[in-house]
């Protein structure tokens, strides 16, 4: 079962954020209340996030589609039973296969329980996720955003967020990760909502840029 904050909660958070940071205010003025990204709290979701690391959305989607085609239902058991070279042929790198295998083993043994993560307080949920080899902070925060609906989960060092904030804020240079993380402290306890505002604005801009020009323009 997926989880997302109510639209009422999102609207209240957006209005607070808009008054806190001019860049977020511009994003909110442009797109309004953003759609919340949701996903099933499953091994497949974690796997999809890992597949997207350091790849374009299109390339990662192609690779993950091949993985799904090969495994059928993507579960810890089906991943662990799969042939390593077959997974490589799908396009997964050796490190990503190692990460997925580590997570699958942790779920099979009970070291990692996604049900327990979803029911835990945010800090405890983070701690359980990142204790597993293969789940870094970025992956953990995305899981907490999409599967748990945690309004203060925040994917540190997400390039898309930093680029959107640079453009919206009118900065000449994009903030470094450490500076951006420090800047985002002012957005607590709604950093996840801020992330959705920035992603939503960036996607809207990309869609606008990709749209064909009107005839006669």
PDB file of C-alpha atoms in Angstrom:
ATOM      1  CA  UNK A   1       0.000   0.000   0.000  1.00  0.00           C
ATOM      2  CA  UNK A   2       1.425   3.359  -1.019  1.00  0.00           C
ATOM      3  CA  UNK A   3       1.320   6.385   1.210  1.00  0.00           C
ATOM      4  CA  UNK A   4       1.275  10.098   0.483  1.00  0.00           C
ATOM      5  CA  UNK A   5       0.426  13.203   2.487  1.00  0.00           C
ATOM      6  CA  UNK A   6      -3.053  14.613   1.958  1.00  0.00           C
ATOM      7  CA  UNK A   7      -3.436  17.496  -0.459  1.00  0.00           C
ATOM      8  CA  UNK A   8      -4.460  19.695   2.465  1.00  0.00           C
ATOM      9  CA  UNK A   9      -1.207  18.941   4.284  1.00  0.00           C
ATOM     10  CA  UNK A  10       0.804  19.481   1.121  1.00  0.00           C
ATOM     11  CA  UNK A  11      -0.845  22.826   0.432  1.00  0.00           C
ATOM     12  CA  UNK A  12      -0.174  24.056   3.973  1.00  0.00           C
ATOM     13  CA  UNK A  13       3.459  22.935   3.725  1.00  0.00           C
ATOM     14  CA  UNK A  14       3.900  24.559   0.309  1.00  0.00           C
ATOM     15  CA  UNK A  15       2.568  27.874   1.591  1.00  0.00           C
ATOM     16  CA  UNK A  16       4.969  27.787   4.535  1.00  0.00           C
ATOM     17  CA  UNK A  17       7.904  26.895   2.289  1.00  0.00           C
ATOM     18  CA  UNK A  18       6.994  29.608  -0.205  1.00  0.00           C
ATOM     19  CA  UNK A  19       7.331  32.163   2.574  1.00  0.00           C
ATOM     20  CA  UNK A  20      10.622  30.680   3.731  1.00  0.00           C
ATOM     21  CA  UNK A  21      12.555  30.546   0.454  1.00  0.00           C
ATOM     22  CA  UNK A  22      11.943  32.738  -2.638  1.00  0.00           C
ATOM     23  CA  UNK A  23      13.052  29.897  -4.937  1.00  0.00           C
ATOM     24  CA  UNK A  24      10.387  27.604  -3.511  1.00  0.00           C
ATOM     25  CA  UNK A  25       7.901  30.452  -3.710  1.00  0.00           C
ATOM     26  CA  UNK A  26       8.534  30.732  -7.456  1.00  0.00           C
ATOM     27  CA  UNK A  27       8.153  26.973  -7.878  1.00  0.00           C
ATOM     28  CA  UNK A  28       4.849  27.002  -5.993  1.00  0.00           C
ATOM     29  CA  UNK A  29       3.595  29.971  -7.990  1.00  0.00           C
ATOM     30  CA  UNK A  30       4.390  28.106 -11.209  1.00  0.00           C
ATOM     31  CA  UNK A  31       3.138  24.577 -10.532  1.00  0.00           C
ATOM     32  CA  UNK A  32       0.938  24.849  -7.447  1.00  0.00           C
ATOM     33  CA  UNK A  33       0.695  21.852  -5.128  1.00  0.00           C
ATOM     34  CA  UNK A  34       2.955  19.167  -6.622  1.00  0.00           C
ATOM     35  CA  UNK A  35       1.918  15.583  -7.207  1.00  0.00           C
ATOM     36  CA  UNK A  36       3.511  13.322  -4.605  1.00  0.00           C
ATOM     37  CA  UNK A  37       5.549  10.487  -6.042  1.00  0.00           C
ATOM     38  CA  UNK A  38       4.458   7.155  -4.611  1.00  0.00           C
ATOM     39  CA  UNK A  39       5.667   3.582  -4.852  1.00  0.00           C
ATOM     40  CA  UNK A  40       4.950   0.225  -3.260  1.00  0.00           C
ATOM     41  CA  UNK A  41       7.217  -0.499  -0.262  1.00  0.00           C
ATOM     42  CA  UNK A  42       8.910  -3.448  -1.930  1.00  0.00           C
ATOM     43  CA  UNK A  43      12.227  -4.894  -2.975  1.00  0.00           C
ATOM     44  CA  UNK A  44      11.318  -4.030  -6.566  1.00  0.00           C
ATOM     45  CA  UNK A  45      11.006  -0.366  -5.674  1.00  0.00           C
ATOM     46  CA  UNK A  46      14.404  -0.316  -3.982  1.00  0.00           C
ATOM     47  CA  UNK A  47      15.846  -2.086  -6.989  1.00  0.00           C
ATOM     48  CA  UNK A  48      14.396   0.472  -9.372  1.00  0.00           C
ATOM     49  CA  UNK A  49      15.906   3.322  -7.345  1.00  0.00           C
ATOM     50  CA  UNK A  50      19.316   1.655  -7.389  1.00  0.00           C
ATOM     51  CA  UNK A  51      19.060   1.014 -11.139  1.00  0.00           C
ATOM     52  CA  UNK A  52      18.510   4.753 -11.675  1.00  0.00           C
ATOM     53  CA  UNK A  53      21.620   5.817  -9.799  1.00  0.00           C
ATOM     54  CA  UNK A  54      24.042   7.798 -11.991  1.00  0.00           C
ATOM     55  CA  UNK A  55      22.031   7.108 -15.147  1.00  0.00           C
ATOM     56  CA  UNK A  56      19.582   9.070 -17.219  1.00  0.00           C
ATOM     57  CA  UNK A  57      15.935   8.294 -16.593  1.00  0.00           C
ATOM     58  CA  UNK A  58      15.559   6.809 -20.068  1.00  0.00           C
ATOM     59  CA  UNK A  59      18.616   4.546 -19.820  1.00  0.00           C
ATOM     60  CA  UNK A  60      17.691   3.342 -16.336  1.00  0.00           C
ATOM     61  CA  UNK A  61      14.105   2.612 -17.373  1.00  0.00           C
ATOM     62  CA  UNK A  62      15.367   0.528 -20.291  1.00  0.00           C
ATOM     63  CA  UNK A  63      17.686  -1.494 -18.061  1.00  0.00           C
ATOM     64  CA  UNK A  64      15.083  -2.030 -15.369  1.00  0.00           C
ATOM     65  CA  UNK A  65      12.553  -3.091 -17.982  1.00  0.00           C
ATOM     66  CA  UNK A  66      14.970  -5.805 -19.099  1.00  0.00           C
ATOM     67  CA  UNK A  67      15.445  -6.909 -15.480  1.00  0.00           C
ATOM     68  CA  UNK A  68      11.680  -7.183 -15.018  1.00  0.00           C
ATOM     69  CA  UNK A  69      11.393  -9.083 -18.272  1.00  0.00           C
ATOM     70  CA  UNK A  70      14.073 -11.531 -17.164  1.00  0.00           C
ATOM     71  CA  UNK A  71      12.933 -12.049 -13.573  1.00  0.00           C
ATOM     72  CA  UNK A  72       9.197 -11.737 -14.027  1.00  0.00           C
ATOM     73  CA  UNK A  73       8.129 -10.693 -10.543  1.00  0.00           C
ATOM     74  CA  UNK A  74      11.062  -8.876  -8.979  1.00  0.00           C
ATOM     75  CA  UNK A  75      11.455 -10.261  -5.470  1.00  0.00           C
ATOM     76  CA  UNK A  76      14.429 -10.958  -3.200  1.00  0.00           C
ATOM     77  CA  UNK A  77      14.096 -14.638  -4.014  1.00  0.00           C
ATOM     78  CA  UNK A  78      13.943 -14.193  -7.791  1.00  0.00           C
ATOM     79  CA  UNK A  79      16.956 -11.876  -7.713  1.00  0.00           C
ATOM     80  CA  UNK A  80      19.048 -14.255  -5.638  1.00  0.00           C
ATOM     81  CA  UNK A  81      18.126 -17.181  -7.904  1.00  0.00           C
ATOM     82  CA  UNK A  82      19.055 -15.288 -11.080  1.00  0.00           C
ATOM     83  CA  UNK A  83      22.227 -15.916 -13.051  1.00  0.00           C
ATOM     84  CA  UNK A  84      24.796 -13.169 -12.537  1.00  0.00           C
ATOM     85  CA  UNK A  85      25.725 -12.927 -16.214  1.00  0.00           C
ATOM     86  CA  UNK A  86      22.071 -12.759 -17.207  1.00  0.00           C
ATOM     87  CA  UNK A  87      21.653  -9.732 -14.936  1.00  0.00           C
ATOM     88  CA  UNK A  88      24.772  -8.202 -16.462  1.00  0.00           C
ATOM     89  CA  UNK A  89      23.264  -8.759 -19.903  1.00  0.00           C
ATOM     90  CA  UNK A  90      20.227  -6.729 -18.785  1.00  0.00           C
ATOM     91  CA  UNK A  91      22.582  -3.783 -18.314  1.00  0.00           C
ATOM     92  CA  UNK A  92      23.114  -3.823 -14.549  1.00  0.00           C
ATOM     93  CA  UNK A  93      26.667  -3.058 -13.435  1.00  0.00           C
ATOM     94  CA  UNK A  94      28.557  -5.441 -11.170  1.00  0.00           C
ATOM     95  CA  UNK A  95      28.325  -3.058  -8.167  1.00  0.00           C
ATOM     96  CA  UNK A  96      24.578  -2.659  -8.618  1.00  0.00           C
ATOM     97  CA  UNK A  97      24.070  -6.417  -8.783  1.00  0.00           C
ATOM     98  CA  UNK A  98      26.120  -6.737  -5.589  1.00  0.00           C
ATOM     99  CA  UNK A  99      23.967  -4.070  -3.910  1.00  0.00           C
ATOM    100  CA  UNK A 100      20.733  -5.720  -5.004  1.00  0.00           C
ATOM    101  CA  UNK A 101      21.966  -9.109  -3.809  1.00  0.00           C
ATOM    102  CA  UNK A 102      22.921  -7.676  -0.427  1.00  0.00           C
ATOM    103  CA  UNK A 103      19.498  -6.077   0.013  1.00  0.00           C
ATOM    104  CA  UNK A 104      17.738  -9.260  -1.109  1.00  0.00           C
ATOM    105  CA  UNK A 105      19.696 -11.332   1.410  1.00  0.00           C
ATOM    106  CA  UNK A 106      18.882  -8.879   4.196  1.00  0.00           C
ATOM    107  CA  UNK A 107      15.181  -9.116   3.390  1.00  0.00           C
ATOM    108  CA  UNK A 108      15.211 -12.919   3.201  1.00  0.00           C
ATOM    109  CA  UNK A 109      16.959 -13.225   6.573  1.00  0.00           C
ATOM    110  CA  UNK A 110      14.779 -10.579   8.208  1.00  0.00           C
ATOM    111  CA  UNK A 111      17.650  -8.195   8.858  1.00  0.00           C
ATOM    112  CA  UNK A 112      15.661  -5.695   6.789  1.00  0.00           C
ATOM    113  CA  UNK A 113      11.878  -5.520   7.153  1.00  0.00           C
ATOM    114  CA  UNK A 114      10.184  -2.961   4.942  1.00  0.00           C
ATOM    115  CA  UNK A 115       6.989  -3.304   6.991  1.00  0.00           C
ATOM    116  CA  UNK A 116       8.988  -2.416  10.091  1.00  0.00           C
ATOM    117  CA  UNK A 117      10.626   0.504   8.280  1.00  0.00           C
ATOM    118  CA  UNK A 118       7.265   1.887   7.164  1.00  0.00           C
ATOM    119  CA  UNK A 119       5.909   1.735  10.730  1.00  0.00           C
ATOM    120  CA  UNK A 120       8.984   3.238  12.416  1.00  0.00           C
ATOM    121  CA  UNK A 121       9.809   6.807  13.363  1.00  0.00           C
ATOM    122  CA  UNK A 122      11.730   8.565  10.603  1.00  0.00           C
ATOM    123  CA  UNK A 123      15.182   8.388  12.212  1.00  0.00           C
ATOM    124  CA  UNK A 124      14.753   4.706  13.103  1.00  0.00           C
ATOM    125  CA  UNK A 125      13.532   3.952   9.589  1.00  0.00           C
ATOM    126  CA  UNK A 126      16.576   5.695   8.112  1.00  0.00           C
ATOM    127  CA  UNK A 127      18.899   3.775  10.412  1.00  0.00           C
ATOM    128  CA  UNK A 128      17.484   0.378   9.464  1.00  0.00           C
ATOM    129  CA  UNK A 129      17.673   1.106   5.755  1.00  0.00           C
ATOM    130  CA  UNK A 130      21.241   2.431   5.683  1.00  0.00           C
ATOM    131  CA  UNK A 131      22.483  -0.394   7.918  1.00  0.00           C
ATOM    132  CA  UNK A 132      22.111  -2.685   4.897  1.00  0.00           C
ATOM    133  CA  UNK A 133      25.028  -2.771   2.483  1.00  0.00           C
ATOM    134  CA  UNK A 134      23.798  -1.397  -0.835  1.00  0.00           C
ATOM    135  CA  UNK A 135      21.351   1.145   0.592  1.00  0.00           C
ATOM    136  CA  UNK A 136      22.950   4.562   0.829  1.00  0.00           C
ATOM    137  CA  UNK A 137      21.384   7.729   2.214  1.00  0.00           C
ATOM    138  CA  UNK A 138      20.001   8.851  -1.182  1.00  0.00           C
ATOM    139  CA  UNK A 139      18.257   5.519  -1.784  1.00  0.00           C
ATOM    140  CA  UNK A 140      16.930   5.431   1.779  1.00  0.00           C
ATOM    141  CA  UNK A 141      15.471   8.934   1.535  1.00  0.00           C
ATOM    142  CA  UNK A 142      13.744   8.196  -1.770  1.00  0.00           C
ATOM    143  CA  UNK A 143      12.183   5.077  -0.262  1.00  0.00           C
ATOM    144  CA  UNK A 144      10.964   7.117   2.713  1.00  0.00           C
ATOM    145  CA  UNK A 145       9.510   9.739   0.380  1.00  0.00           C
ATOM    146  CA  UNK A 146       7.792   7.395  -2.070  1.00  0.00           C
ATOM    147  CA  UNK A 147       6.783   4.414   0.063  1.00  0.00           C
ATOM    148  CA  UNK A 148       6.254   6.038   3.458  1.00  0.00           C
ATOM    149  CA  UNK A 149       5.183   9.536   2.438  1.00  0.00           C
ATOM    150  CA  UNK A 150       7.635  11.096   4.912  1.00  0.00           C
ATOM    151  CA  UNK A 151       7.282  14.849   4.502  1.00  0.00           C
ATOM    152  CA  UNK A 152      10.756  15.571   5.873  1.00  0.00           C
ATOM    153  CA  UNK A 153      12.700  12.867   4.036  1.00  0.00           C
ATOM    154  CA  UNK A 154      15.297  14.565   1.846  1.00  0.00           C
ATOM    155  CA  UNK A 155      17.596  13.063  -0.820  1.00  0.00           C
ATOM    156  CA  UNK A 156      20.849  14.840  -0.047  1.00  0.00           C
ATOM    157  CA  UNK A 157      23.065  15.589  -3.059  1.00  0.00           C
ATOM    158  CA  UNK A 158      20.263  15.105  -5.586  1.00  0.00           C
ATOM    159  CA  UNK A 159      21.564  17.002  -8.608  1.00  0.00           C
ATOM    160  CA  UNK A 160      18.097  17.728  -9.966  1.00  0.00           C
ATOM    161  CA  UNK A 161      17.072  19.458  -6.750  1.00  0.00           C
ATOM    162  CA  UNK A 162      20.241  21.536  -6.635  1.00  0.00           C
ATOM    163  CA  UNK A 163      19.913  22.558 -10.287  1.00  0.00           C
ATOM    164  CA  UNK A 164      16.239  23.509  -9.906  1.00  0.00           C
ATOM    165  CA  UNK A 165      17.019  25.592  -6.835  1.00  0.00           C
ATOM    166  CA  UNK A 166      19.866  27.336  -8.682  1.00  0.00           C
ATOM    167  CA  UNK A 167      17.621  28.306 -11.574  1.00  0.00           C
ATOM    168  CA  UNK A 168      14.679  29.357  -9.415  1.00  0.00           C
ATOM    169  CA  UNK A 169      16.904  31.339  -7.076  1.00  0.00           C
ATOM    170  CA  UNK A 170      18.719  33.089  -9.897  1.00  0.00           C
ATOM    171  CA  UNK A 171      22.113  31.922  -8.653  1.00  0.00           C
ATOM    172  CA  UNK A 172      25.043  31.986 -11.075  1.00  0.00           C
ATOM    173  CA  UNK A 173      26.625  28.901  -9.530  1.00  0.00           C
ATOM    174  CA  UNK A 174      24.890  25.784  -8.240  1.00  0.00           C
ATOM    175  CA  UNK A 175      25.415  25.185  -4.536  1.00  0.00           C
ATOM    176  CA  UNK A 176      27.723  22.380  -3.508  1.00  0.00           C
ATOM    177  CA  UNK A 177      26.012  19.462  -1.797  1.00  0.00           C
ATOM    178  CA  UNK A 178      27.131  20.440   1.704  1.00  0.00           C
ATOM    179  CA  UNK A 179      25.967  24.036   1.309  1.00  0.00           C
ATOM    180  CA  UNK A 180      22.652  22.937  -0.216  1.00  0.00           C
ATOM    181  CA  UNK A 181      22.013  20.514   2.640  1.00  0.00           C
ATOM    182  CA  UNK A 182      22.699  23.286   5.142  1.00  0.00           C
ATOM    183  CA  UNK A 183      20.414  25.663   3.236  1.00  0.00           C
ATOM    184  CA  UNK A 184      17.630  23.056   3.293  1.00  0.00           C
ATOM    185  CA  UNK A 185      17.655  22.961   7.094  1.00  0.00           C
ATOM    186  CA  UNK A 186      15.340  25.986   6.978  1.00  0.00           C
ATOM    187  CA  UNK A 187      12.758  23.825   5.178  1.00  0.00           C
ATOM    188  CA  UNK A 188      12.290  21.377   8.076  1.00  0.00           C
ATOM    189  CA  UNK A 189       9.952  19.634   8.778  1.00  0.00           C
ATOM    190  CA  UNK A 190       8.881  19.727   5.124  1.00  0.00           C
ATOM    191  CA  UNK A 191      12.074  19.064   3.188  1.00  0.00           C
ATOM    192  CA  UNK A 192      10.337  16.280   1.270  1.00  0.00           C
ATOM    193  CA  UNK A 193       7.656  18.698   0.145  1.00  0.00           C
ATOM    194  CA  UNK A 194      10.369  21.127  -0.964  1.00  0.00           C
ATOM    195  CA  UNK A 195      11.933  18.305  -2.980  1.00  0.00           C
ATOM    196  CA  UNK A 196       8.632  17.642  -4.729  1.00  0.00           C
ATOM    197  CA  UNK A 197       8.203  21.343  -5.490  1.00  0.00           C
ATOM    198  CA  UNK A 198      11.663  21.497  -7.056  1.00  0.00           C
ATOM    199  CA  UNK A 199      11.238  18.245  -9.002  1.00  0.00           C
ATOM    200  CA  UNK A 200       7.794  19.315 -10.165  1.00  0.00           C
ATOM    201  CA  UNK A 201       9.049  22.671 -11.410  1.00  0.00           C
ATOM    202  CA  UNK A 202      12.066  21.109 -13.142  1.00  0.00           C
ATOM    203  CA  UNK A 203       9.914  18.517 -14.908  1.00  0.00           C
ATOM    204  CA  UNK A 204       7.476  21.211 -16.013  1.00  0.00           C
ATOM    205  CA  UNK A 205      10.352  23.236 -17.461  1.00  0.00           C
ATOM    206  CA  UNK A 206      11.742  20.227 -19.292  1.00  0.00           C
ATOM    207  CA  UNK A 207       8.323  19.400 -20.708  1.00  0.00           C
ATOM    208  CA  UNK A 208       7.892  22.976 -21.878  1.00  0.00           C
ATOM    209  CA  UNK A 209      11.315  22.990 -23.540  1.00  0.00           C
ATOM    210  CA  UNK A 210      10.571  19.674 -25.261  1.00  0.00           C
ATOM    211  CA  UNK A 211       7.178  20.792 -26.578  1.00  0.00           C
ATOM    212  CA  UNK A 212       7.067  21.517 -30.329  1.00  0.00           C
ATOM    213  CA  UNK A 213       6.907  25.161 -31.289  1.00  0.00           C
ATOM    214  CA  UNK A 214       3.499  26.425 -32.459  1.00  0.00           C
ATOM    215  CA  UNK A 215       3.049  26.474 -36.230  1.00  0.00           C
ATOM    216  CA  UNK A 216       4.119  29.775 -37.704  1.00  0.00           C
ATOM    217  CA  UNK A 217       6.312  30.642 -34.721  1.00  0.00           C
TER     218      UNK A 217
END
